[in-house]
Short mmCIF file of C-alpha atoms in Angstrom, two decimals:
data_model
loop_
_atom_site.label_atom_id
_atom_site.label_comp_id
_atom_site.label_asym_id
_atom_site.label_seq_id
_atom_site.Cartn_x
_atom_site.Cartn_y
_atom_site.Cartn_z
CA MET A 1 208.12 144.31 76.97
CA ARG A 2 206.38 141.30 78.42
CA LEU A 3 202.68 141.22 79.13
CA ARG A 4 203.05 140.69 82.89
CA GLU A 5 205.16 143.85 83.04
CA ILE A 6 202.38 145.89 81.40
CA PHE A 7 199.45 144.37 83.29
CA ASN A 8 199.22 143.18 86.85
CA ILE A 9 197.96 139.65 86.25
CA ARG A 10 196.83 139.10 89.85
CA ALA A 11 194.87 142.33 89.96
CA VAL A 12 193.14 141.56 86.68
CA ALA A 13 192.26 138.05 87.79
CA ALA A 14 190.83 139.38 91.05
CA LEU A 15 188.82 141.96 89.11
CA LEU A 16 187.40 139.31 86.77
CA ILE A 17 186.41 137.05 89.66
CA ALA A 18 184.72 139.92 91.47
CA SER A 19 182.80 140.89 88.31
CA THR A 20 181.67 137.32 87.75
CA LEU A 21 180.44 136.99 91.34
CA THR A 22 178.59 140.30 91.03
CA VAL A 23 176.80 139.27 87.84
CA MET A 24 175.86 135.89 89.28
CA GLY A 25 174.59 137.56 92.43
CA ASN A 26 172.43 139.98 90.48
CA THR A 27 171.04 137.12 88.37
CA VAL A 28 170.15 135.07 91.39
CA PHE A 29 168.63 138.09 93.11
CA ALA A 30 166.53 138.84 90.02
CA GLN A 31 165.33 135.24 89.85
CA VAL A 32 164.45 135.24 93.52
CA GLN A 33 162.71 138.59 93.14
CA ASP A 34 160.75 137.36 90.12
CA SER A 35 159.73 134.18 91.90
CA THR A 36 158.77 136.20 94.97
CA VAL A 37 156.72 138.62 92.87
CA SER A 38 154.99 135.78 91.03
CA SER A 39 154.24 133.93 94.24
CA THR A 40 153.00 137.13 95.81
CA THR A 41 150.80 137.86 92.77
CA ALA A 42 149.41 134.34 92.87
CA ALA A 43 148.69 134.68 96.57
CA ILE A 44 146.93 138.01 96.00
CA ASP A 45 144.82 136.57 93.14
CA SER A 46 143.80 133.54 95.23
CA ALA A 47 142.99 135.78 98.17
CA ALA A 48 140.92 138.03 95.94
CA LYS A 49 138.97 135.09 94.56
CA THR A 50 138.39 133.78 98.07
CA ALA A 51 137.25 137.21 99.23
CA ASP A 52 134.87 137.54 96.26
CA SER A 53 133.33 134.17 96.99
CA GLU A 54 133.01 134.90 100.70
CA LEU A 55 131.71 138.43 100.25
CA SER A 56 129.11 137.68 97.61
CA ALA A 57 125.58 139.05 97.87
CA SER A 58 124.30 135.75 99.13
CA SER A 59 126.57 135.74 102.17
CA LEU A 60 127.91 139.08 103.39
CA PRO A 61 127.41 142.71 102.32
CA LEU A 62 130.14 144.36 100.34
CA ILE A 63 132.70 146.50 102.11
CA SER A 64 132.38 150.20 101.36
CA THR A 65 135.31 151.94 99.71
CA ALA A 66 135.19 154.48 102.52
CA VAL A 67 136.45 151.85 104.96
CA ASP A 68 140.10 152.24 105.98
CA THR A 69 141.36 148.80 104.91
CA VAL A 70 144.84 149.47 106.25
CA ALA A 71 143.48 149.97 109.75
CA ARG A 72 141.03 147.08 109.29
CA TYR A 73 143.71 144.52 108.37
CA LYS A 74 146.44 145.91 110.59
CA ASN A 75 146.01 143.15 113.15
CA MET A 76 146.16 140.51 110.42
CA GLN A 77 149.81 141.27 109.60
CA PRO A 78 152.31 138.63 110.83
CA LEU A 79 153.82 139.62 114.15
CA VAL A 80 157.54 139.41 114.83
CA GLU A 81 158.15 136.87 117.56
CA THR A 82 160.19 138.24 120.45
CA LYS A 83 162.03 135.97 122.84
CA ASP A 84 162.53 136.65 126.51
CA TYR A 85 166.10 135.94 127.59
CA SER A 86 165.77 137.32 131.10
CA GLU A 87 165.88 133.84 132.65
CA ALA A 88 169.18 133.10 130.91
CA TYR A 89 170.70 136.26 132.36
CA ARG A 90 169.74 135.12 135.85
CA SER A 91 171.29 131.65 135.53
CA GLY A 92 174.65 130.73 137.02
CA SER A 93 175.97 129.35 133.72
CA TYR A 94 175.59 132.78 132.08
CA TYR A 95 177.76 134.50 134.69
CA LEU A 96 180.25 131.62 134.63
CA LEU A 97 180.59 132.03 130.87
CA MET A 98 181.02 135.80 131.25
CA PHE A 99 183.73 135.22 133.88
CA LEU A 100 185.60 132.84 131.56
CA LEU A 101 185.35 135.33 128.71
CA VAL A 102 186.76 138.09 130.92
CA CYS A 103 189.64 135.80 131.94
CA VAL A 104 190.37 134.98 128.28
CA PHE A 105 190.25 138.69 127.42
CA ILE A 106 192.70 139.53 130.23
CA ALA A 107 195.01 136.70 129.11
CA ILE A 108 194.97 138.00 125.52
CA ILE A 109 195.75 141.54 126.68
CA GLY A 110 198.60 140.16 128.78
CA LYS A 111 200.07 138.30 125.81
CA ILE A 112 199.82 141.41 123.63
CA LEU A 113 201.62 143.48 126.25
CA LYS A 114 204.30 140.80 126.55
CA VAL A 115 204.89 140.78 122.80
CA TYR A 116 205.04 144.58 122.83
CA GLU A 117 207.57 144.53 125.66
CA ILE A 118 209.79 141.97 123.89
CA SER A 119 209.69 143.93 120.64
CA ARG A 120 210.69 147.12 122.48
CA GLU A 121 213.63 145.33 124.11
CA MET A 122 214.76 144.00 120.73
CA GLN A 123 214.77 147.58 119.44
CA GLY A 124 216.92 148.69 122.36
CA HIS A 125 214.19 150.57 124.21
CA LYS A 126 213.58 149.90 127.87
CA SER A 127 210.02 148.99 128.76
CA LYS A 128 208.13 151.51 130.85
CA LEU A 129 205.82 148.81 132.25
CA ASP A 130 206.88 147.09 135.46
CA ASN A 131 205.09 143.73 135.26
CA LYS A 132 206.26 142.68 138.69
CA ALA A 133 204.70 145.75 140.26
CA ILE A 134 201.49 145.18 138.30
CA HIS A 135 201.30 141.56 139.48
CA GLY A 136 201.89 142.63 143.06
CA VAL A 137 199.08 145.19 142.92
CA LEU A 138 196.71 142.64 141.34
CA LEU A 139 197.50 140.12 144.10
CA GLY A 140 196.81 142.79 146.73
CA ILE A 141 193.46 143.57 145.08
CA PHE A 142 192.64 139.86 144.95
CA LEU A 143 193.40 139.56 148.68
CA ILE A 144 190.90 142.32 149.49
CA VAL A 145 188.24 140.83 147.21
CA SER A 146 188.70 137.32 148.63
CA LEU A 147 188.43 138.54 152.23
CA PHE A 148 185.23 140.36 151.32
CA GLY A 149 183.98 137.09 149.77
CA VAL A 150 184.60 135.31 153.07
CA TYR A 151 182.65 137.99 154.92
CA TRP A 152 179.79 137.78 152.38
CA SER A 153 179.59 134.00 152.63
CA TYR A 154 179.13 134.21 156.40
CA SER A 155 176.81 137.21 156.51
CA VAL A 156 174.59 136.44 153.48
CA GLN A 157 174.98 132.90 152.20
CA GLY A 158 175.39 131.29 155.63
CA PRO A 159 171.97 132.28 157.02
CA MET A 160 170.40 131.12 153.74
CA SER A 161 171.75 127.56 154.00
CA ILE A 162 172.11 126.85 157.74
CA HIS A 163 169.14 126.83 160.09
CA GLU A 164 168.38 125.65 163.59
CA SER A 165 168.39 121.90 164.11
CA ALA A 166 165.02 120.19 164.63
CA SER A 167 166.49 117.33 166.70
CA VAL A 168 168.19 117.11 170.09
CA HIS A 169 171.42 115.53 168.86
CA GLY A 170 171.54 118.06 165.99
CA ILE A 171 172.57 120.74 168.50
CA ASP A 172 175.79 118.82 169.20
CA ILE A 173 176.45 118.35 165.48
CA ASP A 174 175.91 122.07 164.85
CA PHE A 175 178.31 122.91 167.68
CA MET A 176 180.95 120.63 166.14
CA PHE A 177 180.34 122.21 162.74
CA LYS A 178 180.73 125.72 164.16
CA ILE A 179 184.01 124.84 165.89
CA THR A 180 185.37 123.34 162.65
CA THR A 181 184.22 126.36 160.65
CA ILE A 182 185.81 128.86 163.06
CA LEU A 183 189.16 127.09 163.07
CA THR A 184 189.30 126.61 159.31
CA THR A 185 188.25 130.22 158.74
CA ILE A 186 191.10 131.47 160.92
CA VAL A 187 193.56 129.33 158.97
CA LEU A 188 192.04 130.48 155.66
CA VAL A 189 192.31 134.18 156.48
CA LEU A 190 195.82 134.00 157.95
CA THR A 191 197.27 131.91 155.14
CA HIS A 192 195.77 134.13 152.43
CA ILE A 193 197.00 137.28 154.13
CA ALA A 194 200.47 135.76 154.33
CA LEU A 195 200.38 134.44 150.76
CA PHE A 196 199.07 137.47 148.91
CA GLY A 197 200.34 140.06 151.40
CA PHE A 198 203.92 138.84 151.08
CA SER A 199 203.53 138.64 147.29
CA PHE A 200 202.56 142.29 147.27
CA LYS A 201 205.09 143.51 149.83
CA TYR A 202 208.09 141.62 148.43
CA ARG A 203 207.31 141.95 144.72
CA GLY A 204 210.32 141.91 142.41
CA SER A 205 212.49 145.01 142.27
CA GLU A 206 215.86 145.79 140.72
CA ASN A 207 216.84 147.78 143.80
CA ARG A 208 216.35 144.86 146.19
CA LYS A 209 218.01 141.47 146.37
CA ALA A 210 216.16 138.38 147.54
CA TYR A 211 217.26 136.73 150.76
CA PHE A 212 217.64 132.94 150.73
CA PHE A 213 216.03 131.44 153.84
CA PRO A 214 216.99 127.72 153.82
CA HIS A 215 215.74 126.38 157.16
CA ASN A 216 214.31 127.35 160.55
CA ASN A 217 213.65 124.81 163.31
CA SER A 218 211.22 127.05 165.19
CA LEU A 219 208.97 127.49 162.15
CA GLU A 220 209.12 123.75 161.47
CA ARG A 221 207.90 123.01 164.98
CA ILE A 222 205.12 125.60 164.81
CA TRP A 223 203.55 124.46 161.52
CA THR A 224 203.86 120.80 162.54
CA ILE A 225 202.71 120.83 166.17
CA VAL A 226 199.90 123.40 165.87
CA PRO A 227 198.04 121.62 163.02
CA ALA A 228 198.52 118.29 164.78
CA ILE A 229 196.89 119.62 167.96
CA VAL A 230 194.00 121.23 166.04
CA LEU A 231 193.30 118.09 164.00
CA THR A 232 193.46 115.91 167.12
CA VAL A 233 190.87 118.11 168.85
CA LEU A 234 188.56 118.00 165.82
CA VAL A 235 188.88 114.23 165.38
CA LEU A 236 188.21 113.51 169.07
CA LEU A 237 185.28 115.93 169.10
CA GLY A 238 183.77 114.23 166.06
CA PHE A 239 184.40 110.74 167.44
CA PHE A 240 182.74 111.33 170.80
CA THR A 241 179.85 113.24 169.22
CA TRP A 242 179.10 110.46 166.72
CA ARG A 243 179.56 107.77 169.37
CA GLY A 244 177.08 109.49 171.67
CA ILE A 245 174.53 109.64 168.83
CA THR A 246 174.81 106.10 167.45
CA ASN A 247 175.64 104.03 170.55
CA VAL A 248 172.19 103.92 172.11
CA SER A 249 171.73 101.85 175.24
CA PRO A 250 169.18 98.98 175.24
CA GLU A 251 167.07 100.86 177.81
CA ASP A 252 166.83 103.91 175.53
CA GLN A 253 166.02 101.68 172.55
CA LYS A 254 163.00 100.26 174.37
CA LEU A 255 161.69 103.77 175.06
CA ALA A 256 161.72 104.74 171.37
CA MET A 257 158.91 104.12 168.91
CA ASN A 258 159.95 101.88 165.99
CA ILE A 259 159.58 102.77 162.30
CA GLU A 260 160.97 100.81 159.37
CA VAL A 261 162.11 102.63 156.20
CA VAL A 262 162.91 100.59 153.08
CA GLY A 263 164.36 102.27 150.00
CA GLU A 264 163.97 101.11 146.42
CA GLN A 265 164.22 102.69 142.99
CA PHE A 266 162.71 105.22 143.38
CA LYS A 267 160.61 105.53 146.55
CA TRP A 268 160.54 104.95 150.29
CA SER A 269 158.29 102.35 151.96
CA LEU A 270 157.30 103.21 155.55
CA ARG A 271 156.08 100.72 158.16
CA TYR A 272 155.09 101.60 161.73
CA ALA A 273 155.21 99.15 164.61
CA GLY A 274 151.85 98.39 166.22
CA ALA A 275 150.79 98.33 169.84
CA ASP A 276 153.62 95.94 170.73
CA ASN A 277 156.16 98.49 169.40
CA GLU A 278 157.99 95.70 167.55
CA ILE A 279 158.35 95.36 163.80
CA GLY A 280 157.80 91.97 162.19
CA ARG A 281 160.47 90.10 160.29
CA ARG A 282 161.15 90.59 156.58
CA ASN A 283 162.34 88.00 154.06
CA TYR A 284 163.10 89.00 150.48
CA LYS A 285 162.02 85.53 149.29
CA LEU A 286 158.44 86.35 150.38
CA THR A 287 158.20 89.46 148.18
CA THR A 288 155.07 89.45 145.99
CA PRO A 289 152.97 92.16 144.27
CA THR A 290 150.71 92.22 147.32
CA ASN A 291 153.48 91.78 149.89
CA GLY A 292 155.98 94.25 148.41
CA LEU A 293 158.18 94.35 151.51
CA GLY A 294 158.40 90.57 151.87
CA ILE A 295 157.03 90.56 155.41
CA ASP A 296 156.93 87.19 157.15
CA PHE A 297 153.35 87.10 158.45
CA LYS A 298 154.04 83.90 160.37
CA ASP A 299 155.68 86.27 162.82
CA GLN A 300 152.77 87.57 164.89
CA LYS A 301 154.68 90.81 165.58
CA SER A 302 153.87 91.87 162.02
CA TRP A 303 150.09 91.53 162.35
CA ASP A 304 149.60 94.99 163.87
CA ASP A 305 152.17 96.82 161.71
CA LYS A 306 150.88 99.74 159.65
CA LEU A 307 151.99 100.94 156.21
CA THR A 308 151.94 104.73 155.65
CA SER A 309 152.78 107.17 152.87
CA GLU A 310 154.47 109.79 155.07
CA ILE A 311 156.41 110.02 158.31
CA VAL A 312 154.55 111.53 161.25
CA ILE A 313 156.34 111.55 164.61
CA PRO A 314 155.57 113.13 167.99
CA VAL A 315 157.74 115.92 169.33
CA GLY A 316 159.93 115.17 172.34
CA LYS A 317 159.63 111.37 171.94
CA PRO A 318 162.60 109.24 170.75
CA VAL A 319 162.14 107.56 167.37
CA ARG A 320 164.21 104.59 166.17
CA PHE A 321 164.40 103.95 162.44
CA THR A 322 165.27 100.56 160.99
CA ILE A 323 166.70 101.30 157.55
CA GLY A 324 166.96 98.86 154.64
CA SER A 325 167.04 98.61 150.86
CA LYS A 326 165.44 96.29 148.29
CA ASP A 327 167.83 96.87 145.38
CA VAL A 328 170.81 99.24 145.44
CA LEU A 329 172.56 101.43 147.99
CA HIS A 330 170.42 104.35 149.19
CA SER A 331 170.89 106.89 151.98
CA PHE A 332 168.30 107.87 154.58
CA TYR A 333 168.73 111.65 154.85
CA LEU A 334 166.78 114.10 157.03
CA PRO A 335 168.69 117.40 156.68
CA ASP A 336 166.65 119.36 159.23
CA PHE A 337 167.24 116.67 161.87
CA ARG A 338 170.96 116.19 161.04
CA VAL A 339 170.27 112.53 160.24
CA GLN A 340 171.98 110.49 157.54
CA MET A 341 172.46 106.72 157.39
CA ASN A 342 173.08 104.38 154.47
CA ALA A 343 170.35 101.95 153.40
CA VAL A 344 172.23 98.76 152.52
CA PRO A 345 170.63 95.75 150.76
CA GLY A 346 170.56 92.70 153.03
CA MET A 347 171.91 94.52 156.10
CA PRO A 348 169.63 96.67 158.27
CA THR A 349 171.04 99.86 159.77
CA TYR A 350 169.61 101.98 162.57
CA PHE A 351 169.32 105.60 163.61
CA GLN A 352 167.58 106.93 166.72
CA PHE A 353 166.88 110.58 167.51
CA THR A 354 164.44 112.84 169.33
CA PRO A 355 162.66 115.68 167.47
CA ARG A 356 162.59 118.94 169.39
CA LEU A 357 160.58 121.26 167.10
CA THR A 358 157.19 120.59 165.57
CA THR A 359 156.50 121.45 161.96
CA ALA A 360 154.37 124.41 163.08
CA GLU A 361 157.20 125.75 165.27
CA MET A 362 159.74 125.42 162.45
CA ARG A 363 157.39 127.22 160.07
CA GLU A 364 157.15 130.06 162.56
CA LYS A 365 160.92 130.22 163.03
CA ARG A 366 161.53 130.30 159.28
CA ASN A 367 158.58 132.61 158.65
CA ASP A 368 157.36 130.19 155.97
CA PRO A 369 153.79 128.87 156.43
CA LYS A 370 154.31 126.18 153.75
CA TYR A 371 157.61 124.75 154.99
CA ASP A 372 157.77 120.98 155.57
CA TYR A 373 160.42 118.56 156.72
CA VAL A 374 161.44 116.09 154.03
CA LEU A 375 163.11 112.70 153.73
CA LEU A 376 165.64 112.51 150.87
CA CYS A 377 168.07 110.00 149.39
CA ALA A 378 171.68 111.17 149.65
CA LYS A 379 173.05 108.54 147.24
CA ILE A 380 172.87 108.85 143.46
CA CYS A 381 170.90 105.63 143.04
CA GLY A 382 169.72 106.03 139.43
CA ALA A 383 167.86 108.24 137.00
CA GLY A 384 164.94 108.83 139.38
CA HIS A 385 167.14 109.60 142.39
CA TYR A 386 165.73 113.14 142.66
CA ASN A 387 162.23 111.72 143.13
CA MET A 388 163.00 109.74 146.32
CA GLN A 389 161.24 112.04 148.74
CA ALA A 390 158.76 111.62 151.55
CA LYS A 391 157.05 114.22 153.69
CA VAL A 392 157.98 114.31 157.39
CA THR A 393 155.68 115.97 159.93
CA VAL A 394 156.38 116.53 163.64
CA VAL A 395 153.25 116.98 165.76
CA THR A 396 152.19 116.84 169.38
CA GLU A 397 151.55 113.47 171.04
CA ALA A 398 147.78 113.99 170.95
CA GLU A 399 147.86 114.76 167.23
CA TYR A 400 150.08 111.74 166.61
CA ALA A 401 147.70 109.43 168.48
CA THR A 402 144.82 110.66 166.34
CA TRP A 403 146.79 110.20 163.13
CA ILE A 404 148.15 106.71 163.84
CA ALA A 405 144.68 105.45 164.78
CA LYS A 406 143.45 106.27 161.25
CA GLN A 407 146.20 104.27 159.50
CA SER A 408 145.26 100.86 158.13
CA LEU A 409 146.99 97.61 158.98
CA TYR A 410 149.46 96.11 156.54
CA TYR A 411 148.10 92.66 157.33
CA ASN A 412 144.79 93.29 155.58
CA ASP A 413 142.24 91.04 153.88
CA ASP A 414 144.04 91.01 150.54
CA VAL A 415 147.24 89.80 152.15
CA LYS A 416 145.33 87.17 154.15
CA LYS A 417 143.64 85.83 150.98
CA GLU A 418 146.98 85.66 149.19
CA LEU A 419 148.57 83.82 152.10
CA GLN A 420 145.62 81.42 152.21
CA LEU A 421 146.01 80.64 148.49
CA VAL A 422 149.74 80.11 148.93
CA ASN A 423 149.12 77.72 151.85
CA GLU A 424 146.48 75.81 149.89
CA LYS A 425 148.82 75.51 146.91
CA ALA A 426 151.60 74.26 149.16
CA ALA A 427 149.24 71.75 150.77
CA ASP A 428 148.16 70.43 147.35
CA GLU A 429 151.77 69.98 146.30
CA ASN A 430 152.52 68.11 149.53
CA ASN A 431 149.54 65.83 148.96
CA LYS A 432 150.67 65.08 145.41
CA ILE A 433 154.16 64.26 146.64
CA ALA A 434 152.70 61.98 149.33
CA LEU A 435 150.46 60.14 146.80
CA ASN A 436 153.37 59.68 144.38
CA THR A 437 155.53 58.34 147.19
CA ASN A 438 152.83 55.83 148.29
CA THR A 439 152.32 54.67 144.69
CA ILE A 440 156.01 54.01 144.21
CA ILE A 441 156.20 52.09 147.51
CA ASN A 442 153.19 49.93 146.64
#
């Protein structure tokens, strides 16, 4: 009889390997335990020596043996650090991950059921599960949940994100937005009821045969003409609304106060027109550390311009913004005023509007005493894009007059000295050129 017939070679080999790993594990554990004990003993001896030196008669009195040392050194034991994960549970990524895990779990269960069904059919047993009926019921449940989501988005999320416009033209934009939202919501609800409702009602059944519906001229006309009419109404409404906002007559332009806004990475520069209500010319070739906007001070219209750090405008008075950029494409965005216009390098753009609610009135409407209007950049212009913000305040005309009187002129003494030095340098160069020319002629 051969050896492999008497002994199970694989079982013996597995037993030997397991025994070897057990012995090695015990050896390593003993070494670790010995090293731990030795290190602990050394630490205790060093601590004892330190305690003896610190608690000698010359320094501190000895501790009585009646003292409960366990209670005394209880607070000196290392504490287990506990982490607070409550913020992670409140983040959107956590719930997104949980949703994906639930979807994967459902998919796995579905595959398992499918394999079970196929194996039963191969054995000649008819499956008791009607997958078509299950899918129909799930689609019906999804229809109910989705319609509730639409209701929730309008009743809860809508009031959180949409508030009353702070500008006159914003009322027209909000009206256009509401019309578009109503029409698209009707289409959304009807199409989903038809899609999932029909999927539930006409789910597959062995007792019913599908009817082939190849063509219907009436339906073709309905779903072609009706969307065409709706889209035409929306496009015309948007066109006339935008045209009424941007096409400002010259008479209305003269009535508005002028403010220049220049974007750069990553801030906004604000310049107010002076008493003449006209902003001086800019030339990028004149940009210097002192004259950051490159203002041409040979233009006397720039002498009374004022540079500010925030936008303050009077309520009920039209304001015209001249928008520009020093480097890349930015976007002048005032969400509360329904204002957005690109800031393009080398090409000024304009936007004129009339504020209708002061900052104090908006705070009262929102029940937020710290709320402020803000100027943002709506273009991703670089790493510091998020930091392109400026405070916007709407006040009464009297408050605005007081504020603007306190703002300093852009054409200040430092700029005048720099211009004087530049002129002197240019004059010296002209004199040198003239002397060189006369010398060559002579």
